[in-house]
Short mmCIF file of C-alpha atoms in Angstrom, two decimals:
data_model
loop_
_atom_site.label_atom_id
_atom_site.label_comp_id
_atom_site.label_asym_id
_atom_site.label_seq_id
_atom_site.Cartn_x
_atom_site.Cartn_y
_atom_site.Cartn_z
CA UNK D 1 -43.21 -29.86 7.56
CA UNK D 2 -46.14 -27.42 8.11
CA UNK D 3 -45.77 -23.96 9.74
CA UNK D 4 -48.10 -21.34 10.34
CA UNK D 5 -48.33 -18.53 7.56
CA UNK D 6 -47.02 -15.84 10.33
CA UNK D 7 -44.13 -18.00 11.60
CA UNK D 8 -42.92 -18.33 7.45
CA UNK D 9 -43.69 -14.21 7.03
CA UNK D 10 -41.08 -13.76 10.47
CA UNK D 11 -38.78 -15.94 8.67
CA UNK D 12 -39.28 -14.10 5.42
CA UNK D 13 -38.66 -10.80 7.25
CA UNK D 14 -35.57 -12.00 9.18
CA UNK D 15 -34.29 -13.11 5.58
CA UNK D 16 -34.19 -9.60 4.37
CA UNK D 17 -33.31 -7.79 7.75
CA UNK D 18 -30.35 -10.37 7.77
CA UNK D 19 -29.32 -9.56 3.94
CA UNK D 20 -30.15 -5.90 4.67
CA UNK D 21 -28.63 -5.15 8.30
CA UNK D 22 -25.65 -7.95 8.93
CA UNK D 23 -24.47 -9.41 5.19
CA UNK D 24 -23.96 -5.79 3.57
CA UNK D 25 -22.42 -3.96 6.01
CA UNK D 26 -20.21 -7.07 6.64
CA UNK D 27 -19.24 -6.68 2.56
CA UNK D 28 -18.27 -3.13 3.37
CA UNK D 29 -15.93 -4.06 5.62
CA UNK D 30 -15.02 -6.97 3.83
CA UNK D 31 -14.45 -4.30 0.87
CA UNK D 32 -12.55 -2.06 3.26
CA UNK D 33 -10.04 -5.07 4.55
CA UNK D 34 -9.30 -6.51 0.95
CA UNK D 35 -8.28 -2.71 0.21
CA UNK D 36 -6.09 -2.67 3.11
CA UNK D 37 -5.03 -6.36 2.17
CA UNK D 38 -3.86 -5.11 -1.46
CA UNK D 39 -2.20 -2.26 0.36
CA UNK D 40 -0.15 -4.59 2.74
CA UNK D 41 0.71 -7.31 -0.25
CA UNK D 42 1.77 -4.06 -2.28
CA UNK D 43 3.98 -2.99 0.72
CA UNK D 44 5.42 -6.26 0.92
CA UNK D 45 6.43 -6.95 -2.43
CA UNK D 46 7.99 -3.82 -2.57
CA UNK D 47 10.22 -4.42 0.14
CA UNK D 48 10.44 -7.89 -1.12
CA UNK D 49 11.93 -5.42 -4.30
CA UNK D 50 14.26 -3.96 -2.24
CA UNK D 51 15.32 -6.56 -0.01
CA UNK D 52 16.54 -9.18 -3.70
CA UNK D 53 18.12 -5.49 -4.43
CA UNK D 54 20.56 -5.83 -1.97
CA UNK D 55 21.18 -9.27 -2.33
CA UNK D 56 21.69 -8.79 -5.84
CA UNK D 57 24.35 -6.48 -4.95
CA UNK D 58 26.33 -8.57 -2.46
CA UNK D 59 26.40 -11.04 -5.52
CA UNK D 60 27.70 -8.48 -7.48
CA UNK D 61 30.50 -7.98 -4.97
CA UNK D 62 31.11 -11.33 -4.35
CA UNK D 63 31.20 -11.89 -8.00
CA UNK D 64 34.02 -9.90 -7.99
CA UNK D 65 35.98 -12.65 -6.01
CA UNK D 66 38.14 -15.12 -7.64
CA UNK D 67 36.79 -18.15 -5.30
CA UNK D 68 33.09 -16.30 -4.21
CA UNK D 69 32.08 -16.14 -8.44
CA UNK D 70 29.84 -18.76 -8.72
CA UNK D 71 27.85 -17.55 -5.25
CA UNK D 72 27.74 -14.25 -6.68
CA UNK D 73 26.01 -15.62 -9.54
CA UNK D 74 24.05 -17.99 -7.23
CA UNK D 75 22.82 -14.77 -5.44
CA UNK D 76 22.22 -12.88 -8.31
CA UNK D 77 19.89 -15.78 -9.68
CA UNK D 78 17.97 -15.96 -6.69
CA UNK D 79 17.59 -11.91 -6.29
CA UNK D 80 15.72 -12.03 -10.05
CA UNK D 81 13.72 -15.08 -9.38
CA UNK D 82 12.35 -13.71 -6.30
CA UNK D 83 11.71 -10.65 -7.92
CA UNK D 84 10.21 -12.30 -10.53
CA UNK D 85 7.75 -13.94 -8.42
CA UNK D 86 7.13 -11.14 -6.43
CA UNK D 87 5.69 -9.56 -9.90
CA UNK D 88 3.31 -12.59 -10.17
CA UNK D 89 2.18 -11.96 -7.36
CA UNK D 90 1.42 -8.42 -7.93
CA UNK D 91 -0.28 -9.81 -10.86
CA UNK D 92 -2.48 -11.64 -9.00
CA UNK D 93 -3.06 -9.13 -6.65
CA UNK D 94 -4.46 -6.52 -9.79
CA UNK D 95 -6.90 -9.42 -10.50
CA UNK D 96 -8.17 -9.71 -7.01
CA UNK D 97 -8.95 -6.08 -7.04
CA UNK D 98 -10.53 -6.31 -10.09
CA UNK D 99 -12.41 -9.18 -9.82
CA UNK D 100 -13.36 -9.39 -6.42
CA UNK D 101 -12.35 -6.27 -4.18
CA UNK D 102 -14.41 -3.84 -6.70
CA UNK D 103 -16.99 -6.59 -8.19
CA UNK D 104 -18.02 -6.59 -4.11
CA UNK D 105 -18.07 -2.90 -3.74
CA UNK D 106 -20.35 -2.34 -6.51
CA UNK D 107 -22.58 -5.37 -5.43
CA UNK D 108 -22.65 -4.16 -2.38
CA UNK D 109 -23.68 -0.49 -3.19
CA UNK D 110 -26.33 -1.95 -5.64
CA UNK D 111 -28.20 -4.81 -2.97
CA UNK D 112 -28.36 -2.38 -0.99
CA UNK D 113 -30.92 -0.19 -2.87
CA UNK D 114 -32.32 -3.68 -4.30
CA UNK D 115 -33.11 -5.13 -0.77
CA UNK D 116 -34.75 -2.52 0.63
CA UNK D 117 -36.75 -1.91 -2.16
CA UNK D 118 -37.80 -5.57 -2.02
CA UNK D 119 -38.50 -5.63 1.40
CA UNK D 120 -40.43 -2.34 1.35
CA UNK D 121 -42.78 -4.35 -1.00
CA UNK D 122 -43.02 -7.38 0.41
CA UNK D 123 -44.23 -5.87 3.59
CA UNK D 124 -46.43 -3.58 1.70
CA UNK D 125 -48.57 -6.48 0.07
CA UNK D 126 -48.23 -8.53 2.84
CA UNK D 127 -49.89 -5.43 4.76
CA UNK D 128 -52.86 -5.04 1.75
CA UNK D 129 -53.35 -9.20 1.80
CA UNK D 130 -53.85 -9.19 5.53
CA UNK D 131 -55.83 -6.13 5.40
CA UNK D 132 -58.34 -7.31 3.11
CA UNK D 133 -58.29 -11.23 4.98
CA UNK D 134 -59.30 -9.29 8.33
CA UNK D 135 -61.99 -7.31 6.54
CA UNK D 136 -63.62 -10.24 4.96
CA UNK D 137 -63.59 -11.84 8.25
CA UNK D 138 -64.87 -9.24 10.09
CA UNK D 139 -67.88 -8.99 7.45
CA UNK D 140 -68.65 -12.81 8.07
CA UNK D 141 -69.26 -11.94 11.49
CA UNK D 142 -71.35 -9.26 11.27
CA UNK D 143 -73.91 -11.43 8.88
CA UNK D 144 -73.68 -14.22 11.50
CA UNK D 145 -75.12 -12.15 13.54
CA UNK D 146 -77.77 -11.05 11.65
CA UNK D 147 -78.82 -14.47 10.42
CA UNK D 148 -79.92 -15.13 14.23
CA UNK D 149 -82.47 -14.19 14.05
CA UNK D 150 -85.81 -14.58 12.16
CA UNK D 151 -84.52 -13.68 8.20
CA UNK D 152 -81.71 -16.54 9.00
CA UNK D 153 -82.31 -18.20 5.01
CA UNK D 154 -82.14 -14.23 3.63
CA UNK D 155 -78.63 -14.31 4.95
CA UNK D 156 -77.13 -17.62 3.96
CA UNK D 157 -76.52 -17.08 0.40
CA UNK D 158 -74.21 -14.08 1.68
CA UNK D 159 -72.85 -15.84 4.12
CA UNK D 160 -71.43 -18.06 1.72
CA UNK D 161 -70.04 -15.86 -0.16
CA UNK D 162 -68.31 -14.55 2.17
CA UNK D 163 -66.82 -18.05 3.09
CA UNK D 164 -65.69 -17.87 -0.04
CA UNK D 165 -63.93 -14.36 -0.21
CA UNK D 166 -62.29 -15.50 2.85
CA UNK D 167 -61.13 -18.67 1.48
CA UNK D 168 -59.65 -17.38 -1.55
CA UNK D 169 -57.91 -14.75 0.07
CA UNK D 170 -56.94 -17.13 3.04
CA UNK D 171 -55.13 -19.07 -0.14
CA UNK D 172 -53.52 -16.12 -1.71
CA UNK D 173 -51.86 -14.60 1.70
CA UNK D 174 -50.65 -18.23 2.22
CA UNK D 175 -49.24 -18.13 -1.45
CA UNK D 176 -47.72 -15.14 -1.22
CA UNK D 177 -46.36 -15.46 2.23
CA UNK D 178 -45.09 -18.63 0.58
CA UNK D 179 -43.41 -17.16 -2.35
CA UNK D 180 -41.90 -14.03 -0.68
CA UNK D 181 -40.03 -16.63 1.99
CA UNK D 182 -38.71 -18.57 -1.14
CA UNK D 183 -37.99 -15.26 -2.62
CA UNK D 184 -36.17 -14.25 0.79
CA UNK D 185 -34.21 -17.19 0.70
CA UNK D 186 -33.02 -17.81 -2.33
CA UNK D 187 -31.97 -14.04 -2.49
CA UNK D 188 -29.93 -14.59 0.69
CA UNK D 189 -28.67 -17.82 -1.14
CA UNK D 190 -27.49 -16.23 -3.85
CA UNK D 191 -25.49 -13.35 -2.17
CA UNK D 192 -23.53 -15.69 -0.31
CA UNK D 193 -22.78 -18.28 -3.30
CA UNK D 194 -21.20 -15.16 -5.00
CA UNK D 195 -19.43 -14.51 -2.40
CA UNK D 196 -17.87 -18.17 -1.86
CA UNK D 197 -17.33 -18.19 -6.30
CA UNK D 198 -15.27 -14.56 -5.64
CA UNK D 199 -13.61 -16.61 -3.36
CA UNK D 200 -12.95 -19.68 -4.81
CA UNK D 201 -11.64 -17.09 -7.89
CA UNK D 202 -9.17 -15.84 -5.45
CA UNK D 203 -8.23 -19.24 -4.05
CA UNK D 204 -7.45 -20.49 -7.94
CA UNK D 205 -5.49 -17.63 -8.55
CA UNK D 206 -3.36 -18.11 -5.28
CA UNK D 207 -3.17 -21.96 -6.46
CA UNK D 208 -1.97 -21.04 -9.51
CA UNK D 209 0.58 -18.28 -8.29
CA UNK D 210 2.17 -21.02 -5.78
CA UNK D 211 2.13 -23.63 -8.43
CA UNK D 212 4.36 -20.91 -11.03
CA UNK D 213 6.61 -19.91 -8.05
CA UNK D 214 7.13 -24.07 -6.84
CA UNK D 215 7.95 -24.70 -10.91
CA UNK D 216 10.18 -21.58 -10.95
CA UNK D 217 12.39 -22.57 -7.60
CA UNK D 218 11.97 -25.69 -8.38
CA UNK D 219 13.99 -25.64 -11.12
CA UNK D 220 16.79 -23.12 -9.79
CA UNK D 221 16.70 -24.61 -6.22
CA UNK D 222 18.80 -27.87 -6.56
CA UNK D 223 21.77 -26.03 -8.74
CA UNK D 224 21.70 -23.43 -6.45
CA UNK D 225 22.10 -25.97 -3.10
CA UNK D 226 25.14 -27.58 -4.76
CA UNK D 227 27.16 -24.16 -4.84
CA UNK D 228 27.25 -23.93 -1.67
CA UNK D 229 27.36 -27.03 0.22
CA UNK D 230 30.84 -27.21 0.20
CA UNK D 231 32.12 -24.01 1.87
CA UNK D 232 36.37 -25.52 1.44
CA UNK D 233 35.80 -26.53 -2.56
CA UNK D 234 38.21 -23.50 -3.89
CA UNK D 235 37.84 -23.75 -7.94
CA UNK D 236 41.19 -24.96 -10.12
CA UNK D 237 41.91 -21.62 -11.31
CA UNK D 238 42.17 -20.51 -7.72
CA UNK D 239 44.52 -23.59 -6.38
CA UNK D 240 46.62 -23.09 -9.67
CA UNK D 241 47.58 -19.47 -9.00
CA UNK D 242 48.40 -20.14 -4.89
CA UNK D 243 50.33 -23.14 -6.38
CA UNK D 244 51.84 -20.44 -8.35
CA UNK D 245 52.49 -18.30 -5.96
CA UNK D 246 54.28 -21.16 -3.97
CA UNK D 247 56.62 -22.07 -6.42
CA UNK D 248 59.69 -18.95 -6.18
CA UNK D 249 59.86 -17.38 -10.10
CA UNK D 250 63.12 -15.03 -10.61
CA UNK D 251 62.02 -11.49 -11.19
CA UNK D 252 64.14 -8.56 -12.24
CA UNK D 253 63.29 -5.85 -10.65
CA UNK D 254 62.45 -2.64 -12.35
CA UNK D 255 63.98 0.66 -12.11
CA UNK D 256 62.75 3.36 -9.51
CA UNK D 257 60.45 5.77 -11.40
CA UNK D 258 62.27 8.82 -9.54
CA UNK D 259 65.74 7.07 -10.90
CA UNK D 260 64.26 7.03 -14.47
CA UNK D 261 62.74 10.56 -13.93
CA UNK D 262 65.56 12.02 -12.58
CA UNK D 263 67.73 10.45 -15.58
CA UNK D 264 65.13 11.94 -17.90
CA UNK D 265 65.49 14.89 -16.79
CA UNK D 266 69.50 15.09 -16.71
CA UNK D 267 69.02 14.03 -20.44
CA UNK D 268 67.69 16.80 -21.13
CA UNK D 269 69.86 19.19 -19.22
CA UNK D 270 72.98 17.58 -20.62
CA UNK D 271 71.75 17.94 -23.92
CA UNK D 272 71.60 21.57 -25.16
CA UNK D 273 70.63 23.51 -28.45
CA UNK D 274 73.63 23.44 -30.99
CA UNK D 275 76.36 25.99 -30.10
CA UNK D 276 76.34 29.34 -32.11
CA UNK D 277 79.00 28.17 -35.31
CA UNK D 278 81.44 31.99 -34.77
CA UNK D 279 83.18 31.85 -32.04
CA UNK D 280 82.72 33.60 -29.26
CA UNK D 281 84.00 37.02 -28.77
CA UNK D 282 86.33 38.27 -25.90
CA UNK D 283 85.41 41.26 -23.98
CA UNK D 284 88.36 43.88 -24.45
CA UNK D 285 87.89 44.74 -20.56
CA UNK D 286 88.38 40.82 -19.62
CA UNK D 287 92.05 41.61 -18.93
CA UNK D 288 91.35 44.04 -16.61
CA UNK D 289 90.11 41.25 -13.80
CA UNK D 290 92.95 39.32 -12.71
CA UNK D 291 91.51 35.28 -12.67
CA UNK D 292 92.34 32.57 -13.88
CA UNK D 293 90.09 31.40 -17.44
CA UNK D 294 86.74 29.93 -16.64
CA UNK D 295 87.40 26.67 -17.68
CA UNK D 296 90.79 26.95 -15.95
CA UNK D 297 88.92 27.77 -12.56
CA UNK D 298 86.14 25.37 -13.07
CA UNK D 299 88.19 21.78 -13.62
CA UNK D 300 90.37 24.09 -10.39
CA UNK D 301 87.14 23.94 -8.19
CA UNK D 302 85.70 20.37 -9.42
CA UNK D 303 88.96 18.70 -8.48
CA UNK D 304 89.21 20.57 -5.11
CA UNK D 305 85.38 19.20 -4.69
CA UNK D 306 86.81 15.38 -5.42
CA UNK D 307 89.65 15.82 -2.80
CA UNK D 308 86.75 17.18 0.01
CA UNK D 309 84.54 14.21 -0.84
CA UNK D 310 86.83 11.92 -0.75
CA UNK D 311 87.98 13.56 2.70
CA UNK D 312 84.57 12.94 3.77
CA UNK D 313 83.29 9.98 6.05
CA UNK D 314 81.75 7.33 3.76
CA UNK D 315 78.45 7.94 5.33
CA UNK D 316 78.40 11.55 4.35
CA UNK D 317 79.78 11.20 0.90
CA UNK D 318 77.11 8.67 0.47
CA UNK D 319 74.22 10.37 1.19
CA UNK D 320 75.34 13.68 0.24
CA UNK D 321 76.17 12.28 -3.34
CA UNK D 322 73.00 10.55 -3.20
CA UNK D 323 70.85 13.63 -3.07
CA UNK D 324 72.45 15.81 -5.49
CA UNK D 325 74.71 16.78 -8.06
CA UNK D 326 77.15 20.46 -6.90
CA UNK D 327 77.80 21.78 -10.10
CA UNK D 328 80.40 24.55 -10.66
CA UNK D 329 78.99 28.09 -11.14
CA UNK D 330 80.36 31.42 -12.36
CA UNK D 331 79.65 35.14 -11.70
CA UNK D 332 79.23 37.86 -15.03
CA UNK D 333 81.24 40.72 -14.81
CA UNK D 334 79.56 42.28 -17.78
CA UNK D 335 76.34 42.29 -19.19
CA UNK D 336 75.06 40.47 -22.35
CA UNK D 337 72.05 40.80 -24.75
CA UNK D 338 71.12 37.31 -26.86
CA UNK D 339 69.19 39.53 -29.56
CA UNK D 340 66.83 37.51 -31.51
CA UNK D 341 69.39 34.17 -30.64
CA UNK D 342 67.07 31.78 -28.70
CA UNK D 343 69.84 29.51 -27.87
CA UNK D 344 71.97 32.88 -26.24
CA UNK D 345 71.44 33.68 -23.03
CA UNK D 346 70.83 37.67 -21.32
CA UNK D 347 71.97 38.51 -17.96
CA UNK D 348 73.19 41.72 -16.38
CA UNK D 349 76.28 42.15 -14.11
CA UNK D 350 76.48 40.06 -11.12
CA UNK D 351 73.96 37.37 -12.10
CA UNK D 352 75.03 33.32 -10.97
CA UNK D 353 75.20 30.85 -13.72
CA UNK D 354 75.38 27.42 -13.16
CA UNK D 355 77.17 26.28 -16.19
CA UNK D 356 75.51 22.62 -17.52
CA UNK D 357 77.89 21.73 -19.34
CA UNK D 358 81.86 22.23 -18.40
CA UNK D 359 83.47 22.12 -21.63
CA UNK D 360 84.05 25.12 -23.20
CA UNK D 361 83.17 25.20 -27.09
CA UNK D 362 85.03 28.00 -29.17
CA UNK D 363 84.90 30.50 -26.32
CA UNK D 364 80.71 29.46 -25.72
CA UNK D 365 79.93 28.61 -22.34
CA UNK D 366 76.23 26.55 -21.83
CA UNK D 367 74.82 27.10 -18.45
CA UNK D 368 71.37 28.09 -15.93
CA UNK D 369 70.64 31.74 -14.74
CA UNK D 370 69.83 31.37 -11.34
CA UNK D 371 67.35 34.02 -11.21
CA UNK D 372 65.02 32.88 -14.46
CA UNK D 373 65.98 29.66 -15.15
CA UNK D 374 66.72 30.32 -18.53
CA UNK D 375 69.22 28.35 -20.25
CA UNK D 376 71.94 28.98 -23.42
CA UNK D 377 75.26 29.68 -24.71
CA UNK D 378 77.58 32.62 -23.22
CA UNK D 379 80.65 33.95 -23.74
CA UNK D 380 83.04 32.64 -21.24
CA UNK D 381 84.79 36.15 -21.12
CA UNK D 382 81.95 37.70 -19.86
CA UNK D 383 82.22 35.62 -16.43
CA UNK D 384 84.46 34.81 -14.00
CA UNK D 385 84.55 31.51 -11.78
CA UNK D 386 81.83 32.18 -8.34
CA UNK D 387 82.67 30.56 -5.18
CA UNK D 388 79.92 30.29 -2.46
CA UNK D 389 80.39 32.38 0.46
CA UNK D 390 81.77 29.38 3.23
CA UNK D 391 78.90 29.67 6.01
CA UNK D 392 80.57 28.59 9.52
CA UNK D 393 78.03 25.68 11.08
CA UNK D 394 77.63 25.90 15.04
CA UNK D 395 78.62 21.81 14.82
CA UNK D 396 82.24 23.02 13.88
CA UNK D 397 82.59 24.65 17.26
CA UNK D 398 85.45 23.18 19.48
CA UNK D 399 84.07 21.08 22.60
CA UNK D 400 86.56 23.27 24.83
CA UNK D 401 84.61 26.67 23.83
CA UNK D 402 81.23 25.03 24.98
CA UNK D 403 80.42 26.89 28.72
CA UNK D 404 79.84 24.92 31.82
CA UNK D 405 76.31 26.05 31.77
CA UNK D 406 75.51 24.70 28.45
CA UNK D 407 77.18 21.15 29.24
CA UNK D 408 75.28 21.47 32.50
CA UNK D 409 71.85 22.20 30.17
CA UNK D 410 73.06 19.33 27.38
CA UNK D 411 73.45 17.22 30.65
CA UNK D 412 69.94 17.93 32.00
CA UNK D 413 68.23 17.51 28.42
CA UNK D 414 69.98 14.33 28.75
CA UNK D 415 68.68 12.42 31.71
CA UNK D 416 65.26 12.35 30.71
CA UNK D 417 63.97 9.81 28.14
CA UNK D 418 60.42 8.71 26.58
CA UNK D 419 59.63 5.28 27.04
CA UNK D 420 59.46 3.01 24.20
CA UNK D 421 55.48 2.30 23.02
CA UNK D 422 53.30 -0.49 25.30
CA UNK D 423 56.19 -0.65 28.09
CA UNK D 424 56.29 -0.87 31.62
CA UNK D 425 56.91 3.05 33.14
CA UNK D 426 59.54 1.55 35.61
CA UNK D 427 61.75 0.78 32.81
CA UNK D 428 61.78 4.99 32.10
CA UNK D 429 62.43 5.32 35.89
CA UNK D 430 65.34 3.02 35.82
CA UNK D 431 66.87 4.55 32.42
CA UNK D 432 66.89 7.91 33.58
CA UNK D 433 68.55 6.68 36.93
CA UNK D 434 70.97 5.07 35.04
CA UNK D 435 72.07 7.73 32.59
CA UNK D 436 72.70 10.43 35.36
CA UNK D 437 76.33 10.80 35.82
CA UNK D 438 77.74 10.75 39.30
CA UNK D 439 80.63 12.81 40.71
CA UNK D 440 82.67 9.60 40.63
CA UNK D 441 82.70 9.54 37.10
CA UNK D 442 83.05 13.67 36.13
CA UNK D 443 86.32 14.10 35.06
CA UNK D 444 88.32 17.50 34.85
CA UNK D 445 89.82 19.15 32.05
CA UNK D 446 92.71 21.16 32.02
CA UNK D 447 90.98 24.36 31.50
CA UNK D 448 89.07 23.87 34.52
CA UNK D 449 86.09 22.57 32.92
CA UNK D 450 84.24 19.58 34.13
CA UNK D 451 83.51 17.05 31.31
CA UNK D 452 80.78 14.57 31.66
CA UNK D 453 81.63 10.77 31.58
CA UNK D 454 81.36 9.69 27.79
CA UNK D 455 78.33 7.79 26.95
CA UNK D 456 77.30 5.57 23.94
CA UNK D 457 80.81 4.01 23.53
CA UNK D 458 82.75 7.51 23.67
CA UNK D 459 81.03 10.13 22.35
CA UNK D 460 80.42 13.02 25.10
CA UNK D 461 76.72 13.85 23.42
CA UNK D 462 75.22 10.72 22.49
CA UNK D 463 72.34 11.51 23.92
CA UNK D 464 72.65 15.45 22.13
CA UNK D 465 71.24 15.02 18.65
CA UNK D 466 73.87 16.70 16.45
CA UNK D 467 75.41 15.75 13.56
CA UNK D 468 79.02 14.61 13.91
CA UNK D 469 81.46 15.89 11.60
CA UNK D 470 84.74 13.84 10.63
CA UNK D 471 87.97 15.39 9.11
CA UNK D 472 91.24 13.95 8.72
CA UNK D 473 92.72 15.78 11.25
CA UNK D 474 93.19 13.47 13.95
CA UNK D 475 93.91 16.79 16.66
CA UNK D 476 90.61 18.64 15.30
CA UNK D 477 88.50 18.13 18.39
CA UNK D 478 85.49 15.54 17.98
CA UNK D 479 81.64 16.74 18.42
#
């Protein structure tokens, strides 16, 4: 197919303005989005990073789990394969910025100069070719029209010539508007084929970074499905230990670690330092105080204490003896200096001991000073037995020396009573309806003193929260 010269020279020249004005500037922006493409897959693979993180760590936890162990490790295998195929393709990424992202830039930045330097030229000879063309023709015409006339054979020979310039240079325009279309082309060709290789580059390396990451879960992915398909499948160990558990085992059960504290430590009060080997020497002002002997007045006061116990309700005695240990005490009449002793004990005149140990050993004595809480051996001349000053409690009080107004007050306190948790308010309505006494049931005393009826099976302040106090004197009044 033939064309005219100047319809191939508009083809050539839309060639170049095409390479030069629509492919460059779209590999700038082509340059500009793989950028922004490397920036996204790097964004993604490190939250890819973080997100196997956290899985890996709810495998860790559930690793933890007697029956959960082998998802833990399930999940803990798929956090590092991930991650591991996250890095390929981060790999793959660095290799697509090498070897196409910055092989385009530079391309890009170098056609750029090359093109326009190559068009620039094209057009320039183009321009001379034509230029000379139109002269020769324009000389043809001019001896045409002066071989008119009567000198027509003077003019032929030049008139051929001139043919012949025009000829030539009608061929060579043609040629080159020939070659600089090919030129054109093949340039344009060229461009785009290394685009489509880049491409085809990238498109391998993808390939090949799907195919690792198919072999990789390929692998893994069946194992991985048979953990947890069953979500009742419990392993043996598990069902062993609840069958275990099921079957009742006879356990003794140990002792408190307060009990074995507190026995510890009443070891080491009972057992003192040796007792000084002279025996202990007797103040000669000891006769002076009319007593008893210490240990005379101790076993005195520690049988006394037996008789009130056993005196005592069982629930008191229980929980009194339950929480400690009285232990006799005595008072020093006269002072005493240990020396250089360690296992003798200073005081001054009027200090409380609280003798450890009872017995007395050749006139030594082994008790606590109340004010230091140092311990060691005394002479048991030097003291005399101490008896705590008896403190009167308001719960001893006869009912019949209670006022009116305060059994009115103690009545009043009385009536009104929280409701239990989550029920009904009428219940609380009712109650305190219930509980108020009427005149019907106030009885008289002797005395004059109105008595309110007895409530919670006879005790006059049941609702009062005092401490009752039993004795075995039937005629003692009851509170």
């Amino acid at each position: 197919m033939s064309r005219d010269p100047e319809e191939v020279n508009k083809l050539t020249e839309s060639t170049y303005k095409n390479v030069m004005e629509q492919f460059n500037p779209g590999l700038r922006n082509l340059v500009n989005l793989g950028k922004s493409y490397e920036k996204s897959v790097a964004a993604m693979t490190l939250a890819g990073k973080l997100y196997f993180d956290a899985v890996s760590k709810i495998g860790e936890n559930a690793a933890v789990s007697p029956v959960s162990r082998e998802l833990g490790v399930v999940l803990m295998e798929i956090s590092e394969v991930h991650k591991k195929i996250h890095l390929e393709l981060e790999e793959s990424f660095k290799r697509f910025h090498k070897e196409i992202i910055g092989e385009l830039e530079r391309k890009t930045e170098m056609d750029v100069k090359y093109m326009t330097a190559t068009f620039k030229r094209y057009q320039t000879e183009h321009k001379l070719k034509q230029d000379s063309l139109e002269r020769s023709q324009s000389d043809l015409k001019k001896l045409r029209r002066k071989s008119q006339g009567k000198n027509s054979t003077k003019y032929e020979s030049k008139e051929n010539e001139c043919m012949e310039t025009i000829t030539s240079r009608q061929i060579d325009i043609q040629k080159f508007i020939a070659d600089g279309c090919r030129e054109a082309l093949l340039e344009e060709k060229r461009r785009f084929c290394f685009l489509v290789d880049k491409h085809c580059t990238l498109s391998y390396q993808i390939s090949a970074f799907h195919d690792k990451a198919k072999e990789i879960l390929a692998v893994k992915l069946p194992s991985w499905q048979d953990k947890c398909c069953d979500a009742t499948k419990v392993p043996d160990s598990v069902i062993s230990m609840i069958e275990g558990m099921r079957t009742p085992v006879s356990m003794t059960p140990q002792p408190s670690p307060l009990m074995e504290r507190y026995n510890r430590k009443n070891l080491d009060m009972v057992v003192p330092p040796p007792a000084p080997p002279l025996k202990a020497q007797t103040s000669p002002l000891a006769n002076m105080f009319t007593q008893d002997t210490p240990k005379t007045a101790i076993m005195a006061e520690r049988i006394s204490d037996h008789s009130e116990e056993n005196n005592l309700p069982r629930s008191v005695s229980v929980s009194t003896g339950l929480n400690m240990v009285k232990r006799p005490k005595v008072e020093t009449i006269f002072p005493h200096t240990a020396g250089n002793n360690e296992t003798l004990l200073s005081f001054d005149e009027g200090d409380i001991i609280t003798l450890l140990i009872p017995e007395e050993k050749d006139g030594w004595l082994y008790g606590q000073l109340e004010k230091s809480r140092q311990r060691g051996w005394f002479p048991s001349s030097y003291c005399r037995p101490y008896t705590e000053p008896v403190v009167k409690s308001s719960v001893s009080t006869p009912v019949r020396s209670l006022s009116v107004a305060n059994l009115a007050d103690q009545e009043q306190a009385a009536v009104v009573l929280p409701p239990p948790d989550y029920s009904d308010m009428s219940s609380m309505s009712s109650s305190s309806k219930s509980s108020t006494p009427s005149p019907e049931n106030t009885k008289t005393q002797p005395n004059g003193i109105s008595k309110p009826p007895f409530l919670g099976g006879g005790n006059p302040f049941a609702t009062v929260k005092l401490r009752p106090t039993v004795t075995n004197d039937r005629s003692a009044p009851v509170i």
